[in-house]
CSV table of C-alpha atoms and ligand atoms in Angstrom, one decimal:
chain,number,residue,atom,x,y,z
A,1,MET,CA,78.3,78.6,66.7
A,2,THR,CA,77.7,78.7,70.4
A,3,LYS,CA,80.6,78.1,72.7
A,4,GLN,CA,78.9,76.1,75.5
A,5,PHE,CA,80.2,76.2,79.1
A,6,PRO,CA,80.0,73.3,81.5
A,7,ASN,CA,76.7,72.5,83.1
A,8,GLY,CA,76.1,74.3,86.4
A,9,PHE,CA,78.6,77.0,85.4
A,10,TYR,CA,78.5,80.0,87.8
A,11,TRP,CA,77.6,83.3,86.0
A,12,GLY,CA,78.1,86.0,88.5
A,13,ALA,CA,79.8,89.1,89.7
A,14,ALA,CA,81.8,90.3,92.6
A,15,THR,CA,81.9,93.2,95.0
A,16,SER,CA,83.0,93.8,98.5
A,17,GLY,CA,81.6,95.1,101.8
A,18,PRO,CA,83.5,98.4,101.9
A,19,GLN,CA,82.9,99.1,98.3
A,20,ALA,CA,79.1,98.5,98.2
A,21,GLU,CA,77.6,98.8,101.7
A,22,GLY,CA,78.3,102.3,102.9
A,23,ARG,CA,79.3,102.9,106.5
A,24,PHE,CA,75.7,103.0,107.9
A,25,ASN,CA,75.5,101.6,111.4
A,26,LYS,CA,79.1,100.4,111.4
A,27,LYS,CA,80.6,100.4,114.8
A,28,HIS,CA,84.3,100.3,113.7
A,29,THR,CA,86.4,102.0,111.1
A,30,ASN,CA,88.6,100.0,108.7
A,31,VAL,CA,91.8,101.3,107.3
A,32,PHE,CA,90.1,102.9,104.3
A,33,ASP,CA,87.4,104.6,106.4
A,34,TYR,CA,90.1,106.0,108.5
A,35,TRP,CA,92.3,107.1,105.6
A,36,TYR,CA,89.3,108.9,104.0
A,37,ASP,CA,88.4,110.6,107.4
A,38,THR,CA,92.0,111.9,107.7
A,39,GLU,CA,93.0,112.6,104.1
A,40,PRO,CA,89.9,113.0,101.8
A,41,GLU,CA,92.0,114.7,99.1
A,42,ALA,CA,93.7,111.4,98.5
A,43,PHE,CA,90.4,110.1,97.0
A,44,TYR,CA,89.2,110.8,93.5
A,45,ASN,CA,86.9,113.8,93.6
A,46,GLN,CA,87.1,113.5,97.4
A,47,VAL,CA,84.4,110.7,97.3
A,48,GLY,CA,84.8,108.3,100.2
A,49,PRO,CA,83.2,105.0,101.3
A,50,ASN,CA,80.5,106.6,103.5
A,51,THR,CA,77.6,105.8,101.1
A,52,ALA,CA,79.4,103.7,98.5
A,53,SER,CA,76.5,102.1,96.4
A,54,ASN,CA,74.2,102.1,99.4
A,55,PHE,CA,73.9,98.3,99.4
A,56,TYR,CA,73.4,98.3,103.2
A,57,ASN,CA,70.0,100.0,102.7
A,58,SER,CA,69.0,98.8,99.2
A,59,TYR,CA,70.4,95.2,99.1
A,60,LYS,CA,66.9,93.8,98.3
A,61,GLU,CA,66.3,96.0,95.3
A,62,ASP,CA,69.9,95.7,94.2
A,63,ILE,CA,69.8,91.9,94.3
A,64,GLN,CA,66.6,92.0,92.2
A,65,LEU,CA,68.3,94.2,89.6
A,66,MET,CA,71.3,91.8,89.6
A,67,LYS,CA,68.9,88.9,89.0
A,68,GLN,CA,67.7,90.7,85.9
A,69,THR,CA,71.3,90.6,84.5
A,70,GLY,CA,71.3,86.9,84.7
A,71,LEU,CA,73.5,86.4,87.7
A,72,ASN,CA,73.2,83.0,89.5
A,73,SER,CA,76.0,83.9,92.0
A,74,LEU,CA,77.5,86.9,93.7
A,75,ARG,CA,80.6,87.5,95.8
A,76,ILE,CA,80.4,89.9,98.6
A,77,SER,CA,82.6,90.3,101.7
A,78,ILE,CA,81.8,90.4,105.4
A,79,GLN,CA,83.4,93.4,107.0
A,80,TRP,CA,85.4,92.5,110.1
A,81,SER,CA,84.7,96.1,111.2
A,82,ARG,CA,81.0,95.6,110.9
A,83,LEU,CA,80.5,92.1,112.3
A,84,ILE,CA,82.7,92.2,115.4
A,85,ASP,CA,82.2,94.3,118.5
A,86,ASP,CA,85.3,93.4,120.5
A,87,PHE,CA,88.2,92.1,118.3
A,88,GLU,CA,90.0,90.4,121.2
A,89,LYS,CA,86.9,88.7,122.8
A,90,ASN,CA,85.3,88.2,119.4
A,91,THR,CA,81.9,89.3,120.5
A,92,VAL,CA,79.5,90.3,117.7
A,93,GLU,CA,77.6,93.5,116.8
A,94,PRO,CA,73.9,92.5,116.6
A,95,ASP,CA,73.2,94.7,113.7
A,96,GLY,CA,76.1,93.2,111.7
A,97,VAL,CA,74.7,89.7,112.3
A,98,ARG,CA,71.2,90.8,111.3
A,99,TYR,CA,72.5,92.5,108.2
A,100,TYR,CA,74.7,89.7,106.8
A,101,ASN,CA,72.0,87.1,107.6
A,102,ALA,CA,69.4,89.2,105.7
A,103,VAL,CA,71.7,89.7,102.7
A,104,ILE,CA,72.6,86.0,102.5
A,105,ASP,CA,69.0,84.9,102.9
A,106,GLU,CA,67.9,87.4,100.3
A,107,MET,CA,70.4,86.1,97.8
A,108,LEU,CA,69.3,82.5,98.4
A,109,ASP,CA,65.6,83.5,98.1
A,110,GLN,CA,66.3,85.0,94.8
A,111,GLY,CA,68.3,82.0,93.5
A,112,ILE,CA,71.8,83.7,93.8
A,113,GLU,CA,74.5,81.6,95.3
A,114,PRO,CA,76.5,83.6,97.9
A,115,PHE,CA,80.3,83.5,97.6
A,116,ILE,CA,81.6,85.0,100.8
A,117,ASN,CA,85.0,86.5,101.2
A,118,LEU,CA,86.4,87.4,104.6
A,119,HIS,CA,89.0,90.1,103.9
A,120,HIS,CA,89.1,92.6,101.1
A,121,PHE,CA,91.8,95.1,102.1
A,122,ASP,CA,89.6,96.2,105.0
A,123,LEU,CA,91.5,95.5,108.2
A,124,PRO,CA,90.0,97.3,111.2
A,125,VAL,CA,92.2,100.4,111.8
A,126,ALA,CA,92.3,99.7,115.6
A,127,LEU,CA,94.3,96.5,114.8
A,128,TYR,CA,96.8,98.5,112.7
A,129,ASP,CA,97.2,101.2,115.5
A,130,LYS,CA,97.6,98.6,118.3
A,131,TYR,CA,99.6,95.9,116.6
A,132,GLY,CA,100.8,97.1,113.2
A,133,GLY,CA,98.0,95.0,111.5
A,134,TRP,CA,99.2,92.1,109.3
A,135,GLU,CA,102.8,92.7,110.5
A,136,SER,CA,101.7,91.0,113.8
A,137,ARG,CA,101.3,87.3,114.4
A,138,HIS,CA,98.6,88.1,117.0
A,139,VAL,CA,96.4,89.7,114.3
A,140,VAL,CA,96.6,86.4,112.4
A,141,ASP,CA,95.0,84.8,115.4
A,142,LEU,CA,92.4,87.5,115.7
A,143,PHE,CA,91.5,87.0,112.0
A,144,VAL,CA,91.1,83.3,112.5
A,145,GLY,CA,88.7,84.1,115.4
A,146,PHE,CA,86.7,86.4,113.1
A,147,ALA,CA,86.6,83.7,110.4
A,148,GLU,CA,85.4,81.2,113.0
A,149,LYS,CA,82.6,83.5,114.0
A,150,CYS,CA,81.5,83.8,110.3
A,151,PHE,CA,81.5,80.0,109.8
A,152,GLU,CA,79.5,79.6,113.0
A,153,LEU,CA,76.9,82.3,112.1
A,154,PHE,CA,76.5,81.8,108.3
A,155,GLY,CA,78.1,78.4,107.6
A,156,ASP,CA,74.8,76.6,107.4
A,157,ARG,CA,73.9,78.4,104.2
A,158,VAL,CA,77.2,79.4,102.5
A,159,LYS,CA,78.7,76.9,100.1
A,160,TYR,CA,81.8,79.0,98.9
A,161,TRP,CA,84.1,80.7,101.4
A,162,MET,CA,87.2,82.7,100.6
A,163,THR,CA,89.8,83.9,103.1
A,164,HIS,CA,91.3,86.9,101.3
A,165,ASN,CA,90.9,88.9,98.2
A,166,GLU,CA,94.2,89.8,96.4
A,167,PRO,CA,96.5,89.6,99.5
A,168,LEU,CA,99.4,90.8,97.3
A,169,VAL,CA,97.7,94.1,97.0
A,170,VAL,CA,97.8,94.6,100.7
A,171,VAL,CA,101.5,93.9,100.7
A,172,GLU,CA,102.3,96.2,97.8
A,173,GLY,CA,99.7,99.0,98.5
A,174,GLN,CA,100.5,99.4,102.2
A,175,TYR,CA,104.2,98.5,102.4
A,176,LEU,CA,105.9,99.1,99.0
A,177,TYR,CA,104.2,101.3,96.4
A,178,ARG,CA,102.2,103.6,98.7
A,179,PHE,CA,98.7,103.3,97.2
A,180,HIS,CA,97.0,102.1,100.4
A,181,TYR,CA,97.1,103.6,103.9
A,182,PRO,CA,99.5,103.7,105.8
A,183,LYS,CA,101.6,104.1,102.6
A,184,LEU,CA,104.9,102.8,104.0
A,185,VAL,CA,108.0,101.8,102.1
A,186,ASP,CA,109.4,98.9,104.1
A,187,GLY,CA,110.5,95.8,102.3
A,188,LYS,CA,111.1,93.8,105.5
A,189,LYS,CA,107.6,94.5,106.8
A,190,ALA,CA,106.1,93.9,103.4
A,191,VAL,CA,107.6,90.4,103.3
A,192,GLN,CA,106.4,89.6,106.8
A,193,VAL,CA,102.9,90.7,105.9
A,194,ALA,CA,103.0,88.5,102.8
A,195,TYR,CA,103.9,85.6,105.1
A,196,HIS,CA,101.2,86.4,107.7
A,197,LEU,CA,98.5,86.7,105.0
A,198,ASN,CA,99.4,83.3,103.7
A,199,LEU,CA,99.5,81.9,107.3
A,200,SER,CA,96.2,83.5,108.2
A,201,SER,CA,94.6,81.9,105.2
A,202,ALA,CA,95.9,78.5,106.1
A,203,LEU,CA,94.8,78.8,109.8
A,204,ALA,CA,91.4,80.0,108.8
A,205,ILE,CA,91.1,76.9,106.5
A,206,LYS,CA,92.2,74.8,109.4
A,207,LYS,CA,89.4,76.3,111.6
A,208,PHE,CA,86.9,75.8,108.7
A,209,LYS,CA,87.7,72.1,108.5
A,210,GLU,CA,86.9,71.7,112.2
A,211,PHE,CA,83.3,72.5,111.4
A,212,ASN,CA,83.0,69.5,109.1
A,213,PHE,CA,80.5,71.2,106.8
A,214,GLU,CA,79.5,68.7,104.2
A,215,HIS,CA,78.1,71.2,101.7
A,216,SER,CA,80.8,73.8,101.5
A,217,GLN,CA,84.4,74.5,100.4
A,218,ILE,CA,87.0,77.2,101.1
A,219,GLY,CA,89.5,78.9,98.9
A,220,VAL,CA,91.4,82.2,98.4
A,221,VAL,CA,91.1,84.9,95.7
A,222,LEU,CA,94.5,85.8,94.1
A,223,ASN,CA,95.2,88.4,91.4
A,224,LEU,CA,97.1,86.2,89.1
A,225,THR,CA,98.8,88.4,86.6
A,226,PRO,CA,100.7,86.1,84.2
A,227,THR,CA,104.2,87.4,83.4
A,228,TYR,CA,105.4,87.7,79.8
A,229,ALA,CA,109.1,88.5,79.1
A,230,ALA,CA,109.9,91.2,76.6
A,231,SER,CA,112.3,88.8,74.7
A,232,ASP,CA,114.0,85.4,74.8
A,233,SER,CA,117.2,87.0,76.1
A,234,LYS,CA,118.6,85.4,79.3
A,235,ALA,CA,118.3,88.7,81.2
A,236,ASP,CA,114.6,89.2,80.3
A,237,GLN,CA,113.8,85.6,81.0
A,238,LYS,CA,115.4,85.9,84.5
A,239,ALA,CA,113.4,89.1,85.2
A,240,ALA,CA,110.2,87.4,84.2
A,241,ARG,CA,111.0,84.4,86.4
A,242,ILE,CA,111.5,86.5,89.5
A,243,ALA,CA,108.5,88.7,88.7
A,244,GLU,CA,106.4,85.5,88.5
A,245,LEU,CA,107.8,84.3,91.8
A,246,TRP,CA,106.9,87.5,93.6
A,247,ASN,CA,103.6,88.4,91.9
A,248,ASN,CA,102.0,85.0,91.6
A,249,LYS,CA,103.9,82.1,93.2
A,250,MET,CA,104.4,83.8,96.6
A,251,PHE,CA,100.7,83.2,97.3
A,252,LEU,CA,99.8,80.5,94.7
A,253,GLU,CA,102.3,77.9,95.8
A,254,PRO,CA,101.5,77.9,99.5
A,255,ALA,CA,97.7,78.1,98.8
A,256,ILE,CA,97.8,75.0,96.5
A,257,HIS,CA,101.0,73.1,97.3
A,258,GLY,CA,101.5,74.2,100.9
A,259,TYR,CA,105.0,75.6,100.6
A,260,PHE,CA,106.8,78.7,99.4
A,261,PRO,CA,109.0,78.6,96.3
A,262,GLU,CA,112.6,77.8,97.2
A,263,GLU,CA,114.1,80.3,94.8
A,264,LEU,CA,111.9,83.1,96.3
A,265,VAL,CA,113.0,82.2,99.8
A,266,GLU,CA,116.6,82.3,98.7
A,267,ILE,CA,116.3,85.7,97.1
A,268,LEU,CA,114.5,87.2,100.1
A,269,GLU,CA,117.0,85.6,102.5
A,270,GLY,CA,120.0,86.9,100.4
A,271,ASP,CA,118.5,90.4,100.5
A,272,GLY,CA,118.0,90.3,104.3
A,273,VAL,CA,114.2,90.7,104.1
A,274,LEU,CA,113.0,87.1,104.6
A,275,TRP,CA,110.0,86.6,107.0
A,276,ASN,CA,110.3,85.2,110.5
A,277,ALA,CA,108.5,81.9,110.6
A,278,THR,CA,108.1,79.0,113.0
A,279,GLU,CA,108.1,75.3,112.2
A,280,GLU,CA,104.6,75.0,113.6
A,281,ASP,CA,103.2,77.7,111.4
A,282,LEU,CA,105.0,76.3,108.3
A,283,ALA,CA,103.4,73.0,109.1
A,284,ALA,CA,100.0,74.6,109.3
A,285,ILE,CA,100.6,76.1,105.8
A,286,ALA,CA,101.6,72.7,104.5
A,287,GLU,CA,98.5,71.0,105.9
A,288,ASN,CA,95.8,73.4,105.1
A,289,THR,CA,95.7,74.1,101.4
A,290,VAL,CA,92.6,75.4,99.5
A,291,ASP,CA,89.7,73.5,98.1
A,292,PHE,CA,89.4,75.8,95.1
A,293,LEU,CA,91.0,79.0,93.8
A,294,GLY,CA,89.5,82.3,92.7
A,295,VAL,CA,91.5,84.2,90.1
A,296,ASN,CA,91.2,87.9,89.5
A,297,PHE,CA,92.5,88.9,86.1
A,298,TYR,CA,92.6,92.3,84.6
A,299,HIS,CA,95.8,92.7,82.6
A,300,PRO,CA,99.1,90.9,81.8
A,301,ASN,CA,102.4,91.8,83.4
A,302,ARG,CA,105.1,92.3,80.7
A,303,VAL,CA,108.6,92.7,82.0
A,304,LYS,CA,112.2,93.1,80.9
A,305,ALA,CA,115.5,93.1,82.7
A,306,PRO,CA,115.9,96.2,85.0
A,307,ASP,CA,117.7,99.3,83.8
A,308,ILE,CA,119.1,99.9,87.2
A,309,ALA,CA,121.3,97.1,88.7
A,310,PRO,CA,119.3,95.2,91.4
A,311,ASN,CA,122.1,95.7,94.0
A,312,SER,CA,122.2,99.5,93.5
A,313,VAL,CA,121.3,101.7,96.5
A,314,GLY,CA,117.8,102.4,97.6
A,315,ALA,CA,114.9,100.9,99.6
A,316,TRP,CA,114.4,97.1,99.0
A,317,MET,CA,111.7,96.6,96.4
A,318,PRO,CA,110.9,93.3,94.6
A,319,ASN,CA,110.8,95.2,91.3
A,320,ARG,CA,114.6,95.9,91.6
A,321,TYR,CA,114.7,92.6,89.6
A,322,TYR,CA,112.4,93.6,86.8
A,323,ASP,CA,111.1,96.6,84.9
A,324,GLY,CA,107.7,97.0,83.2
A,325,TYR,CA,107.7,96.6,79.5
A,326,GLN,CA,105.1,98.1,77.2
A,327,MET,CA,104.6,96.0,74.2
A,328,PRO,CA,104.3,98.0,71.0
A,329,GLY,CA,100.9,97.7,69.3
A,330,ARG,CA,99.2,96.3,72.5
A,331,ARG,CA,95.4,96.6,72.8
A,332,MET,CA,94.6,99.1,75.6
A,333,ASN,CA,91.9,100.2,77.9
A,334,VAL,CA,93.1,103.8,77.8
A,335,ASP,CA,90.8,105.0,80.7
A,336,ARG,CA,92.4,102.6,83.2
A,337,GLY,CA,95.8,102.5,81.5
A,338,TRP,CA,95.7,98.7,81.4
A,339,GLU,CA,96.6,96.4,78.5
A,340,ILE,CA,93.7,94.2,77.3
A,341,TYR,CA,95.0,90.7,76.6
A,342,PRO,CA,92.3,88.0,76.8
A,343,GLN,CA,94.7,85.2,75.8
A,344,ALA,CA,96.1,85.4,79.3
A,345,LEU,CA,92.9,83.8,80.6
A,346,TYR,CA,93.7,80.7,78.5
A,347,ASP,CA,97.3,80.8,79.8
A,348,ILE,CA,96.0,80.9,83.4
A,349,ALA,CA,93.7,78.0,82.7
A,350,ILE,CA,96.4,75.8,81.3
A,351,ASN,CA,98.9,76.8,84.0
A,352,ILE,CA,96.4,75.8,86.8
A,353,LYS,CA,95.7,72.6,84.9
A,354,ASP,CA,99.4,71.6,84.4
A,355,ASN,CA,101.1,73.0,87.4
A,356,TYR,CA,98.5,73.3,90.2
A,357,LYS,CA,96.8,69.9,90.4
A,358,ASN,CA,94.1,71.0,88.0
A,359,ILE,CA,92.3,72.3,91.1
A,360,PRO,CA,88.7,73.6,90.7
A,361,TRP,CA,88.9,77.4,90.1
A,362,PHE,CA,86.8,80.2,88.9
A,363,VAL,CA,87.4,83.7,87.5
A,364,SER,CA,86.6,85.7,90.6
A,365,GLU,CA,87.1,89.1,88.9
A,366,ASN,CA,87.6,90.3,85.4
A,367,GLY,CA,86.3,93.6,84.0
A,368,MET,CA,86.8,96.8,82.3
A,369,GLY,CA,86.9,100.1,84.2
A,370,VAL,CA,85.8,103.1,82.0
A,371,SER,CA,85.5,106.7,83.1
A,372,ASN,CA,82.8,109.2,82.2
A,373,GLU,CA,80.4,106.5,81.0
A,374,GLU,CA,77.6,109.0,80.9
A,375,LYS,CA,78.8,109.9,77.4
A,376,PHE,CA,77.6,106.5,76.2
A,377,MET,CA,74.1,106.9,77.7
A,378,ASN,CA,71.2,106.8,75.3
A,379,SER,CA,68.0,108.8,75.6
A,380,GLU,CA,66.5,106.2,77.9
A,381,GLY,CA,69.4,106.5,80.3
A,382,VAL,CA,71.0,103.1,79.3
A,383,VAL,CA,74.8,103.1,79.0
A,384,GLU,CA,75.6,101.5,75.7
A,385,ASP,CA,78.8,99.8,76.7
A,386,GLN,CA,79.6,97.7,73.6
A,387,TYR,CA,83.3,97.9,74.6
A,388,ARG,CA,82.5,96.0,77.8
A,389,ILE,CA,80.5,93.4,75.9
A,390,ASP,CA,83.5,92.9,73.5
A,391,PHE,CA,85.9,92.7,76.5
A,392,ILE,CA,83.9,90.1,78.3
A,393,HIS,CA,83.2,88.1,75.1
A,394,ASP,CA,86.8,87.9,74.2
A,395,HIS,CA,87.9,86.8,77.7
A,396,LEU,CA,85.2,84.2,77.8
A,397,SER,CA,86.2,82.9,74.4
A,398,CYS,CA,89.8,82.3,75.6
A,399,LEU,CA,88.5,80.8,78.9
A,400,HIS,CA,86.3,78.5,76.9
A,401,GLN,CA,89.3,77.2,75.1
A,402,GLY,CA,91.1,76.5,78.3
A,403,ILE,CA,88.1,74.6,79.6
A,404,GLU,CA,87.8,72.6,76.4
A,405,GLU,CA,91.4,71.5,76.9
A,406,GLY,CA,90.6,70.2,80.4
A,407,SER,CA,91.0,73.1,82.8
A,408,ASN,CA,88.7,72.8,85.8
A,409,CYS,CA,87.0,76.2,85.7
A,410,PHE,CA,83.5,76.4,87.3
A,411,GLY,CA,82.5,80.0,86.9
A,412,TYR,CA,83.1,83.5,85.7
A,413,HIS,CA,82.4,86.5,87.9
A,414,LEU,CA,82.6,90.0,86.5
A,415,TRP,CA,83.9,92.9,88.5
A,416,THR,CA,81.3,94.2,89.3
A,417,PRO,CA,77.4,94.0,89.4
A,418,ILE,CA,76.6,97.6,90.2
A,419,ASP,CA,79.1,100.5,89.7
A,420,CYS,CA,80.7,100.7,93.1
A,421,TRP,CA,83.2,102.7,95.1
A,422,SER,CA,86.8,101.7,94.6
A,423,TRP,CA,89.5,102.6,97.2
A,424,SER,CA,91.3,105.8,96.3
A,425,ASN,CA,89.9,105.7,92.7
A,426,ALA,CA,86.5,106.1,94.2
A,427,TYR,CA,84.0,106.3,91.3
A,428,LYS,CA,86.5,107.2,88.6
A,429,ASN,CA,86.4,103.8,86.8
A,430,ARG,CA,83.0,102.3,86.3
A,431,TYR,CA,82.9,98.5,85.9
A,432,GLY,CA,79.3,97.5,86.5
A,433,LEU,CA,76.6,95.7,84.5
A,434,ILE,CA,74.4,98.3,86.2
A,435,SER,CA,75.2,102.0,86.4
A,436,ASN,CA,74.8,104.0,89.5
A,437,ASP,CA,74.1,107.7,89.7
A,438,ILE,CA,75.9,108.4,92.9
A,439,ARG,CA,74.0,111.7,93.6
A,440,THR,CA,70.6,109.9,93.5
A,441,GLN,CA,71.6,106.2,93.9
A,442,ILE,CA,69.4,105.5,90.9
A,443,LYS,CA,70.6,102.3,89.3
A,444,THR,CA,70.0,101.3,85.7
A,445,ILE,CA,71.0,98.2,83.8
A,446,LYS,CA,73.5,98.8,81.0
A,447,LYS,CA,73.5,97.2,77.6
A,448,SER,CA,76.1,94.8,78.9
A,449,GLY,CA,73.7,93.7,81.7
A,450,TYR,CA,71.1,92.6,79.1
A,451,TRP,CA,73.7,90.9,77.1
A,452,PHE,CA,75.2,89.1,80.1
A,453,LYS,CA,71.7,87.7,80.9
A,454,LYS,CA,71.5,86.1,77.5
A,455,VAL,CA,74.9,84.6,78.0
A,456,ALA,CA,73.9,83.2,81.4
A,457,GLU,CA,70.6,81.8,80.0
A,458,LYS,CA,72.3,80.1,77.1
A,459,ASN,CA,75.3,79.1,79.3
A,460,GLY,CA,77.5,80.1,76.4
A,461,ILE,CA,78.6,82.8,73.9
A,462,GLU,CA,78.3,83.1,70.2
A,463,ASP,CA,81.5,83.1,68.2
B,501,BG6,C1,90.5,94.7,92.1
B,501,BG6,C2,90.0,94.7,93.5
B,501,BG6,O1,91.9,94.6,92.1
B,501,BG6,O2,90.3,95.8,91.2
B,501,BG6,C3,88.7,95.6,93.6
B,501,BG6,O3,89.8,93.5,94.0
B,501,BG6,C4,88.9,96.8,92.8
B,501,BG6,O4,88.4,95.8,94.9
B,501,BG6,C5,89.1,96.5,91.3
B,501,BG6,O5,87.8,97.7,92.9
B,501,BG6,C6,89.2,97.7,90.4
B,501,BG6,O6,90.1,98.6,90.8
B,501,BG6,P1,90.1,100.1,90.3
B,501,BG6,O7,91.2,100.8,91.0
B,501,BG6,O8,90.3,100.1,88.8
B,501,BG6,O9,88.7,100.7,90.6
């Protein structure tokens, strides 16, 4: 039996500027370019973002290949460090304008709906050096200026805009768990950055509304990682509630309801790390919520009560309130070290339906990163990634159930169309429907790419 998806469902994939384009003709450096330039050994096999998947040069051919995998939509991001010449005056780089116009037009010519994101971890490093990046209220205004420029230049053709991708990852990577440059451990700054990212999204939405576009909408992409407690015990349940507040609700509630969860504010205040906010900015957050939501989902978050008392000594970390829990017998992606739990997509769908106004949403990233995929290559050079087909199928099946029960999901985007560069993991984990030989940049559709095309054509999956 075919599980049919709603008419007009978006079958697509997602990538980002820094991970696909390469640094060709880019005037400015973003934080990842800079980190690679100064510490290449922090990147898997010392591969940096200089070439990435060469999308800057081969976007036409790449989009044609994507078309052959059935995509009717694609998320890319506009690099602030490519488009803007002077960050204060907001003047543009002519080649950046030419390039993004050409890419958007090419997508539209080939029948692929552009989903455009404005920030995917790629703050210009100059704004970190000068102001401390997202720690600074001034950088929020500069981001809104950049967003305005994007709406002005490309808003006539773009229907779906997104302000940020996974803002929580910026907070955790840069300010808590040290997996993004500048690798600080500073709870107070982390919390301020979380607030500023929320605020910058709301203010960019406010700016967007001033354009009065009739054909377009704006949202944000959040990595919603549902929390599951290890047991029904009071302590585990409390740990799960706080993990949920930090990991999901800190961005979800302001984006959709316009305010921060009270209990989170109380905890942060009690711990002396609460953000500085003004009445005016809080009002802007309240008034400028999203039109739709993008949800990135990779793995569930299982937690238990912490082994070390939360008020013990040490730097402030949100995970003083919860420890990770590894469920015995869980299904695993052993390459990435992540649990595979498709049921969570159903839980997300129902959570959005019941608690978040049944707002329109789409799966903006989901996927399976596997290393050394060459070992699955057949004599024709096609990667036979049946595991990825199974992974996508199982997630779509759970998503379908959520939609059947009334959740307002309008698309599914896989991470990613073509194997691309990924932050410090570089090319370690391959996620694409299309493989990329990074020495030659020869790109070949995988078995999953042919399968995905059939799914998109049928607008459904087989049981
Ligand atoms: C998502 C990010 O969190 O995960 C992507 O939005 C990233 O930018 C993807 O590439 C996969 O990450 P990784 O580290 O497994 O390559």
